[in-house]
PDB file of C-alpha atoms in Angstrom:
ATOM      1  CA  UNK A  80     -74.274 174.643 109.639  1.00 94.00           C
ATOM      2  CA  UNK A  81     -77.826 175.193 108.391  1.00 98.00           C
ATOM      3  CA  UNK A  82     -80.475 171.986 109.542  1.00 98.00           C
ATOM      4  CA  UNK A  83     -83.008 169.586 108.076  1.00 98.00           C
ATOM      5  CA  UNK A  84     -85.466 167.985 109.200  1.00 98.00           C
ATOM      6  CA  UNK A  85     -86.718 164.917 107.570  1.00 98.00           C
ATOM      7  CA  UNK A  86     -89.788 163.198 108.128  1.00 98.00           C
ATOM      8  CA  UNK A  87     -89.791 159.213 107.285  1.00 97.00           C
ATOM      9  CA  UNK A  88     -86.176 159.178 107.853  1.00 97.00           C
ATOM     10  CA  UNK A  89     -86.139 155.840 109.692  1.00 95.00           C
ATOM     11  CA  UNK A  90     -85.605 153.659 106.289  1.00 93.00           C
ATOM     12  CA  UNK A  91     -85.853 153.772 103.051  1.00 94.00           C
ATOM     13  CA  UNK A  92     -85.259 156.895 100.966  1.00 96.00           C
ATOM     14  CA  UNK A  93     -85.567 159.488 104.347  1.00 97.00           C
ATOM     15  CA  UNK A  94     -82.912 157.598 105.710  1.00 97.00           C
ATOM     16  CA  UNK A  95     -80.373 158.056 101.893  1.00 97.00           C
ATOM     17  CA  UNK A  96     -81.643 161.253 102.539  1.00 98.00           C
ATOM     18  CA  UNK A  97     -80.426 161.683 106.267  1.00 98.00           C
ATOM     19  CA  UNK A  98     -77.175 159.825 105.252  1.00 98.00           C
ATOM     20  CA  UNK A  99     -76.374 162.965 101.949  1.00 98.00           C
ATOM     21  CA  UNK A 100     -76.944 165.160 104.119  1.00 98.00           C
ATOM     22  CA  UNK A 101     -75.505 164.781 107.424  1.00 98.00           C
ATOM     23  CA  UNK A 102     -72.152 165.658 106.653  1.00 97.00           C
ATOM     24  CA  UNK A 103     -72.896 169.462 105.620  1.00 97.00           C
ATOM     25  CA  UNK A 104     -76.618 169.986 108.165  1.00 98.00           C
ATOM     26  CA  UNK A 105     -77.511 169.896 111.249  1.00 98.00           C
ATOM     27  CA  UNK A 106     -80.295 166.652 110.839  1.00 98.00           C
ATOM     28  CA  UNK A 107     -83.408 166.122 112.137  1.00 98.00           C
ATOM     29  CA  UNK A 108     -84.600 162.632 111.808  1.00 98.00           C
ATOM     30  CA  UNK A 109     -88.649 162.651 112.013  1.00 98.00           C
ATOM     31  CA  UNK A 110     -90.466 159.576 112.188  1.00 96.00           C
ATOM     32  CA  UNK A 111     -92.055 157.303 115.031  1.00 93.00           C
ATOM     33  CA  UNK A 112     -90.383 155.558 117.559  1.00 93.00           C
ATOM     34  CA  UNK A 113     -88.746 153.780 117.454  1.00 95.00           C
ATOM     35  CA  UNK A 114     -84.754 151.061 117.305  1.00 96.00           C
ATOM     36  CA  UNK A 115     -84.260 152.101 113.870  1.00 96.00           C
ATOM     37  CA  UNK A 116     -84.695 155.781 113.987  1.00 97.00           C
ATOM     38  CA  UNK A 117     -82.677 155.334 116.674  1.00 97.00           C
ATOM     39  CA  UNK A 118     -79.880 153.272 115.042  1.00 97.00           C
ATOM     40  CA  UNK A 119     -79.907 156.235 112.816  1.00 97.00           C
ATOM     41  CA  UNK A 120     -78.760 158.928 114.481  1.00 97.00           C
ATOM     42  CA  UNK A 121     -76.192 157.587 116.395  1.00 97.00           C
ATOM     43  CA  UNK A 122     -74.972 156.845 113.210  1.00 97.00           C
ATOM     44  CA  UNK A 123     -75.658 159.882 111.802  1.00 97.00           C
ATOM     45  CA  UNK A 124     -73.665 161.257 114.827  1.00 91.00           C
ATOM     46  CA  UNK A 125     -74.496 164.545 116.079  1.00 88.00           C
ATOM     47  CA  UNK A 126     -78.296 163.936 114.091  1.00 97.00           C
ATOM     48  CA  UNK A 127     -80.987 163.725 116.855  1.00 97.00           C
ATOM     49  CA  UNK A 128     -84.654 162.115 116.480  1.00 98.00           C
ATOM     50  CA  UNK A 129     -87.422 163.826 116.039  1.00 98.00           C
ATOM     51  CA  UNK A 130     -90.013 161.656 116.935  1.00 97.00           C
ATOM     52  CA  UNK A 131     -93.460 162.407 116.607  1.00 96.00           C
ATOM     53  CA  UNK A 132     -96.926 161.139 114.903  1.00 96.00           C
ATOM     54  CA  UNK A 133     -97.608 163.180 112.216  1.00 97.00           C
ATOM     55  CA  UNK A 134    -101.153 162.431 112.028  1.00 96.00           C
ATOM     56  CA  UNK A 135    -101.393 163.025 115.599  1.00 97.00           C
ATOM     57  CA  UNK A 136    -102.080 167.606 114.873  1.00 96.00           C
ATOM     58  CA  UNK A 137    -101.557 167.938 118.875  1.00 97.00           C
ATOM     59  CA  UNK A 138     -98.413 166.042 118.889  1.00 97.00           C
ATOM     60  CA  UNK A 139     -96.882 167.636 115.881  1.00 98.00           C
ATOM     61  CA  UNK A 140     -98.138 170.863 117.224  1.00 98.00           C
ATOM     62  CA  UNK A 141     -95.914 170.103 120.092  1.00 97.00           C
ATOM     63  CA  UNK A 142     -92.696 169.500 118.341  1.00 97.00           C
ATOM     64  CA  UNK A 143     -92.687 172.115 115.858  1.00 98.00           C
ATOM     65  CA  UNK A 144     -93.047 174.832 118.695  1.00 96.00           C
ATOM     66  CA  UNK A 145     -89.271 174.450 119.290  1.00 93.00           C
ATOM     67  CA  UNK A 146     -87.726 175.057 116.487  1.00 98.00           C
ATOM     68  CA  UNK A 147     -87.197 179.029 115.229  1.00 97.00           C
ATOM     69  CA  UNK A 148     -85.238 178.624 112.564  1.00 98.00           C
ATOM     70  CA  UNK A 149     -84.845 176.096 110.012  1.00 98.00           C
ATOM     71  CA  UNK A 150     -83.000 175.890 106.411  1.00 98.00           C
ATOM     72  CA  UNK A 151     -84.913 172.509 104.722  1.00 98.00           C
ATOM     73  CA  UNK A 152     -87.919 170.633 105.569  1.00 99.00           C
ATOM     74  CA  UNK A 153     -88.087 167.559 103.425  1.00 98.00           C
ATOM     75  CA  UNK A 154     -91.873 165.606 103.162  1.00 98.00           C
ATOM     76  CA  UNK A 155     -90.399 161.807 102.799  1.00 97.00           C
ATOM     77  CA  UNK A 156     -92.968 159.606 105.077  1.00 97.00           C
ATOM     78  CA  UNK A 157     -95.917 158.179 102.944  1.00 94.00           C
ATOM     79  CA  UNK A 158     -97.905 155.607 102.824  1.00 93.00           C
ATOM     80  CA  UNK A 159     -98.997 152.733  99.869  1.00 88.00           C
ATOM     81  CA  UNK A 160    -102.448 150.797  99.612  1.00 85.00           C
ATOM     82  CA  UNK A 161    -103.549 149.039  95.248  1.00 84.00           C
ATOM     83  CA  UNK A 162    -107.101 148.887  95.353  1.00 90.00           C
ATOM     84  CA  UNK A 163    -110.160 149.525  93.086  1.00 93.00           C
ATOM     85  CA  UNK A 164    -112.769 152.568  93.468  1.00 95.00           C
ATOM     86  CA  UNK A 165    -114.912 150.129  94.868  1.00 96.00           C
ATOM     87  CA  UNK A 166    -112.754 148.489  97.402  1.00 95.00           C
ATOM     88  CA  UNK A 167    -111.246 151.655  99.052  1.00 95.00           C
ATOM     89  CA  UNK A 168    -113.568 152.040 102.040  1.00 96.00           C
ATOM     90  CA  UNK A 169    -113.492 155.322 103.978  1.00 97.00           C
ATOM     91  CA  UNK A 170    -110.890 154.164 106.748  1.00 96.00           C
ATOM     92  CA  UNK A 171    -108.697 153.292 104.248  1.00 96.00           C
ATOM     93  CA  UNK A 172    -109.222 156.714 102.268  1.00 97.00           C
ATOM     94  CA  UNK A 173    -108.256 158.621 105.624  1.00 97.00           C
ATOM     95  CA  UNK A 174    -105.322 156.723 106.167  1.00 97.00           C
ATOM     96  CA  UNK A 175    -103.439 157.522 103.139  1.00 97.00           C
ATOM     97  CA  UNK A 176    -104.875 161.164 102.906  1.00 98.00           C
ATOM     98  CA  UNK A 177    -103.467 162.486 106.335  1.00 98.00           C
ATOM     99  CA  UNK A 178    -100.053 160.201 105.722  1.00 97.00           C
ATOM    100  CA  UNK A 179     -99.714 160.864 102.637  1.00 98.00           C
ATOM    101  CA  UNK A 180    -101.411 164.920 101.829  1.00 98.00           C
ATOM    102  CA  UNK A 181    -103.029 166.803 105.353  1.00 98.00           C
ATOM    103  CA  UNK A 182     -99.812 165.552 107.542  1.00 98.00           C
ATOM    104  CA  UNK A 183     -97.364 167.231 105.235  1.00 98.00           C
ATOM    105  CA  UNK A 184     -98.773 170.161 104.758  1.00 98.00           C
ATOM    106  CA  UNK A 185     -99.505 171.368 108.795  1.00 98.00           C
ATOM    107  CA  UNK A 186     -96.445 170.534 109.012  1.00 98.00           C
ATOM    108  CA  UNK A 187     -95.476 172.561 107.000  1.00 98.00           C
ATOM    109  CA  UNK A 188     -98.126 175.196 107.869  1.00 98.00           C
ATOM    110  CA  UNK A 189     -96.186 174.736 111.066  1.00 98.00           C
ATOM    111  CA  UNK A 190     -93.180 175.539 110.554  1.00 98.00           C
ATOM    112  CA  UNK A 191     -93.812 178.396 108.218  1.00 98.00           C
ATOM    113  CA  UNK A 192     -92.249 180.599 110.835  1.00 98.00           C
ATOM    114  CA  UNK A 193     -89.102 178.943 111.178  1.00 98.00           C
ATOM    115  CA  UNK A 194     -88.148 178.406 107.239  1.00 98.00           C
ATOM    116  CA  UNK A 195     -89.762 182.257 106.712  1.00 98.00           C
ATOM    117  CA  UNK A 196     -86.841 183.744 108.969  1.00 98.00           C
ATOM    118  CA  UNK A 197     -84.126 181.055 107.448  1.00 98.00           C
ATOM    119  CA  UNK A 198     -85.537 181.533 104.053  1.00 98.00           C
ATOM    120  CA  UNK A 199     -85.681 177.587 103.335  1.00 98.00           C
ATOM    121  CA  UNK A 200     -86.150 175.087 101.243  1.00 98.00           C
ATOM    122  CA  UNK A 201     -89.173 172.384 101.362  1.00 98.00           C
ATOM    123  CA  UNK A 202     -89.102 169.070  99.664  1.00 98.00           C
ATOM    124  CA  UNK A 203     -92.378 167.346  98.402  1.00 98.00           C
ATOM    125  CA  UNK A 204     -90.838 163.550  97.690  1.00 98.00           C
ATOM    126  CA  UNK A 205     -94.248 163.166  95.310  1.00 98.00           C
ATOM    127  CA  UNK A 206     -93.995 159.562  92.603  1.00 95.00           C
ATOM    128  CA  UNK A 207     -94.801 159.213  89.445  1.00 93.00           C
ATOM    129  CA  UNK A 208     -98.431 158.866  90.400  1.00 92.00           C
ATOM    130  CA  UNK A 209     -99.158 162.834  90.981  1.00 95.00           C
ATOM    131  CA  UNK A 210     -98.437 162.566  87.234  1.00 96.00           C
ATOM    132  CA  UNK A 211     -99.888 159.877  86.533  1.00 93.00           C
ATOM    133  CA  UNK A 212    -103.613 158.079  88.091  1.00 93.00           C
ATOM    134  CA  UNK A 213    -103.050 154.181  86.325  1.00 91.00           C
ATOM    135  CA  UNK A 214    -106.541 151.538  87.437  1.00 92.00           C
ATOM    136  CA  UNK A 215    -105.725 150.668  91.255  1.00 91.00           C
ATOM    137  CA  UNK A 216    -103.988 153.167  92.440  1.00 91.00           C
ATOM    138  CA  UNK A 217    -106.602 155.773  92.964  1.00 95.00           C
ATOM    139  CA  UNK A 218    -107.108 157.275  96.434  1.00 96.00           C
ATOM    140  CA  UNK A 219    -102.414 157.033  96.643  1.00 95.00           C
ATOM    141  CA  UNK A 220    -102.829 158.998  93.482  1.00 97.00           C
ATOM    142  CA  UNK A 221    -105.833 161.455  95.109  1.00 97.00           C
ATOM    143  CA  UNK A 222    -102.861 162.121  97.465  1.00 98.00           C
ATOM    144  CA  UNK A 223     -99.797 162.643  95.525  1.00 98.00           C
ATOM    145  CA  UNK A 224    -102.074 164.977  93.254  1.00 98.00           C
ATOM    146  CA  UNK A 225    -103.061 166.553  96.239  1.00 98.00           C
ATOM    147  CA  UNK A 226     -99.386 166.765  97.791  1.00 98.00           C
ATOM    148  CA  UNK A 227     -99.022 168.207  94.212  1.00 98.00           C
ATOM    149  CA  UNK A 228    -100.411 171.467  94.244  1.00 98.00           C
ATOM    150  CA  UNK A 229    -100.026 172.109  97.836  1.00 98.00           C
ATOM    151  CA  UNK A 230     -96.881 172.163  96.912  1.00 98.00           C
ATOM    152  CA  UNK A 231     -97.397 174.149  93.498  1.00 98.00           C
ATOM    153  CA  UNK A 232     -99.769 176.791  95.872  1.00 98.00           C
ATOM    154  CA  UNK A 233     -97.251 177.392  99.000  1.00 98.00           C
ATOM    155  CA  UNK A 234     -94.364 177.791  95.961  1.00 98.00           C
ATOM    156  CA  UNK A 235     -96.853 181.086  95.036  1.00 98.00           C
ATOM    157  CA  UNK A 236     -97.461 182.137  98.207  1.00 98.00           C
ATOM    158  CA  UNK A 237     -94.249 181.434  99.912  1.00 98.00           C
ATOM    159  CA  UNK A 238     -92.112 183.937  97.391  1.00 97.00           C
ATOM    160  CA  UNK A 239     -89.531 184.314  99.781  1.00 97.00           C
ATOM    161  CA  UNK A 240     -88.387 180.171 100.165  1.00 98.00           C
ATOM    162  CA  UNK A 241     -87.979 176.989  96.891  1.00 98.00           C
ATOM    163  CA  UNK A 242     -89.660 174.495  96.935  1.00 98.00           C
ATOM    164  CA  UNK A 243     -89.601 171.050  94.985  1.00 98.00           C
ATOM    165  CA  UNK A 244     -91.941 168.314  94.167  1.00 98.00           C
ATOM    166  CA  UNK A 245     -89.045 165.255  93.435  1.00 98.00           C
ATOM    167  CA  UNK A 246     -91.516 163.004  91.029  1.00 98.00           C
ATOM    168  CA  UNK A 247     -89.709 159.627  91.105  1.00 95.00           C
ATOM    169  CA  UNK A 248     -90.718 156.185  90.149  1.00 83.00           C
ATOM    170  CA  UNK A 249     -90.629 152.925  91.586  1.00 81.00           C
ATOM    171  CA  UNK A 250     -88.297 152.745  94.058  1.00 79.00           C
ATOM    172  CA  UNK A 251     -86.886 149.623  95.847  1.00 74.00           C
ATOM    173  CA  UNK A 252     -88.170 149.960  99.316  1.00 71.00           C
ATOM    174  CA  UNK A 253     -90.024 147.621 101.363  1.00 71.00           C
ATOM    175  CA  UNK A 254     -93.339 149.737 100.718  1.00 75.00           C
ATOM    176  CA  UNK A 255     -92.325 148.444  96.834  1.00 71.00           C
ATOM    177  CA  UNK A 256     -92.452 144.645  97.771  1.00 72.00           C
ATOM    178  CA  UNK A 257     -96.083 145.217 100.152  1.00 72.00           C
ATOM    179  CA  UNK A 258     -96.675 146.801  96.564  1.00 71.00           C
ATOM    180  CA  UNK A 259     -95.041 144.318  93.504  1.00 64.00           C
ATOM    181  CA  UNK A 260     -96.579 140.925  96.690  1.00 70.00           C
ATOM    182  CA  UNK A 261    -100.678 142.533  95.959  1.00 69.00           C
ATOM    183  CA  UNK A 262     -99.663 142.557  91.906  1.00 68.00           C
ATOM    184  CA  UNK A 263     -98.839 139.367  91.975  1.00 69.00           C
ATOM    185  CA  UNK A 264     -95.830 139.659  90.306  1.00 73.00           C
ATOM    186  CA  UNK A 265     -91.903 138.456  90.827  1.00 79.00           C
ATOM    187  CA  UNK A 266     -90.036 140.833  92.793  1.00 74.00           C
ATOM    188  CA  UNK A 267     -87.265 142.166  90.642  1.00 76.00           C
ATOM    189  CA  UNK A 268     -85.659 144.937  92.410  1.00 68.00           C
ATOM    190  CA  UNK A 269     -83.317 146.113  89.159  1.00 72.00           C
ATOM    191  CA  UNK A 270     -86.670 147.612  87.680  1.00 77.00           C
ATOM    192  CA  UNK A 271     -86.336 150.215  90.582  1.00 81.00           C
ATOM    193  CA  UNK A 272     -84.791 153.528  91.601  1.00 87.00           C
ATOM    194  CA  UNK A 273     -82.413 152.968  94.444  1.00 92.00           C
ATOM    195  CA  UNK A 274     -83.371 155.241  97.236  1.00 93.00           C
ATOM    196  CA  UNK A 275     -79.604 156.619  97.438  1.00 95.00           C
ATOM    197  CA  UNK A 276     -80.567 157.643  93.848  1.00 94.00           C
ATOM    198  CA  UNK A 277     -83.237 159.743  94.609  1.00 96.00           C
ATOM    199  CA  UNK A 278     -81.175 160.578  97.983  1.00 97.00           C
ATOM    200  CA  UNK A 279     -79.436 162.374  95.069  1.00 97.00           C
ATOM    201  CA  UNK A 280     -81.320 164.065  93.173  1.00 97.00           C
ATOM    202  CA  UNK A 281     -82.363 166.213  96.839  1.00 98.00           C
ATOM    203  CA  UNK A 282     -79.225 166.525  98.205  1.00 98.00           C
ATOM    204  CA  UNK A 283     -78.405 168.038  94.102  1.00 98.00           C
ATOM    205  CA  UNK A 284     -82.298 170.363  94.965  1.00 98.00           C
ATOM    206  CA  UNK A 285     -81.186 171.461  98.082  1.00 98.00           C
ATOM    207  CA  UNK A 286     -77.483 172.259  96.938  1.00 97.00           C
ATOM    208  CA  UNK A 287     -78.277 174.604  93.905  1.00 98.00           C
ATOM    209  CA  UNK A 288     -77.527 177.821  94.486  1.00 97.00           C
ATOM    210  CA  UNK A 289     -79.861 180.469  95.375  1.00 94.00           C
ATOM    211  CA  UNK A 290     -80.401 182.172  91.390  1.00 97.00           C
ATOM    212  CA  UNK A 291     -81.959 179.094  90.336  1.00 98.00           C
ATOM    213  CA  UNK A 292     -85.661 177.088  91.713  1.00 98.00           C
ATOM    214  CA  UNK A 293     -85.618 173.310  91.347  1.00 98.00           C
ATOM    215  CA  UNK A 294     -89.057 173.577  91.280  1.00 98.00           C
ATOM    216  CA  UNK A 295     -89.489 170.245  89.962  1.00 98.00           C
ATOM    217  CA  UNK A 296     -87.237 166.964  88.932  1.00 98.00           C
ATOM    218  CA  UNK A 297     -89.146 164.099  87.588  1.00 97.00           C
ATOM    219  CA  UNK A 298     -86.444 160.774  88.063  1.00 95.00           C
ATOM    220  CA  UNK A 299     -87.779 157.274  86.592  1.00 92.00           C
ATOM    221  CA  UNK A 300     -86.306 153.946  86.607  1.00 89.00           C
ATOM    222  CA  UNK A 301     -83.607 153.055  83.349  1.00 88.00           C
ATOM    223  CA  UNK A 302     -83.056 149.518  84.830  1.00 78.00           C
ATOM    224  CA  UNK A 303     -79.296 150.316  84.674  1.00 78.00           C
ATOM    225  CA  UNK A 304     -77.046 150.180  87.577  1.00 70.00           C
TER     226      UNK A 304
END
């Protein structure tokens, strides 16, 4: 079977993607070492954990060395944060950019030989914030706009790879609950996309026949089940 590496696989969208790709792919489940990651690997019999701190360049380089061929790379790891520009410290900028942009770029760079061997597919879980920057979302939106630019450049530079950016609206995840709490609103999961819906879009992109290149997928919640 083809091999897929999913970062941020321990929960949320990453875990949903892993569950939906499991029947058709050998899985490498990326994430910080955790009981959640181990439990998912046990649930998805045959999946392997890829326990890596994505912001540690040496650790990432060591972890990618053994991967010689890779059919699918899904970047689902990410962090959030809401604050007006005047309150954004250097440390907060560095935290968000390190995970959402720099780590994705570095993992992709190191895995390019493996992806080229398989004529592989790279999927970036971006955000609506990667297309429209709202007040208070400056650092997060900047990281996602940067991720969009990186994906577009990669697509142009690597014609034998398929590169897809997925732009979901707000998703019912633990991170979303934290953001809504910061905003001071009441949490209503019916207003958001489910992780499973986003995962289905990723699977659709990955399984698109080879004569087509699904470059962008935009999802917006409808409020209907």
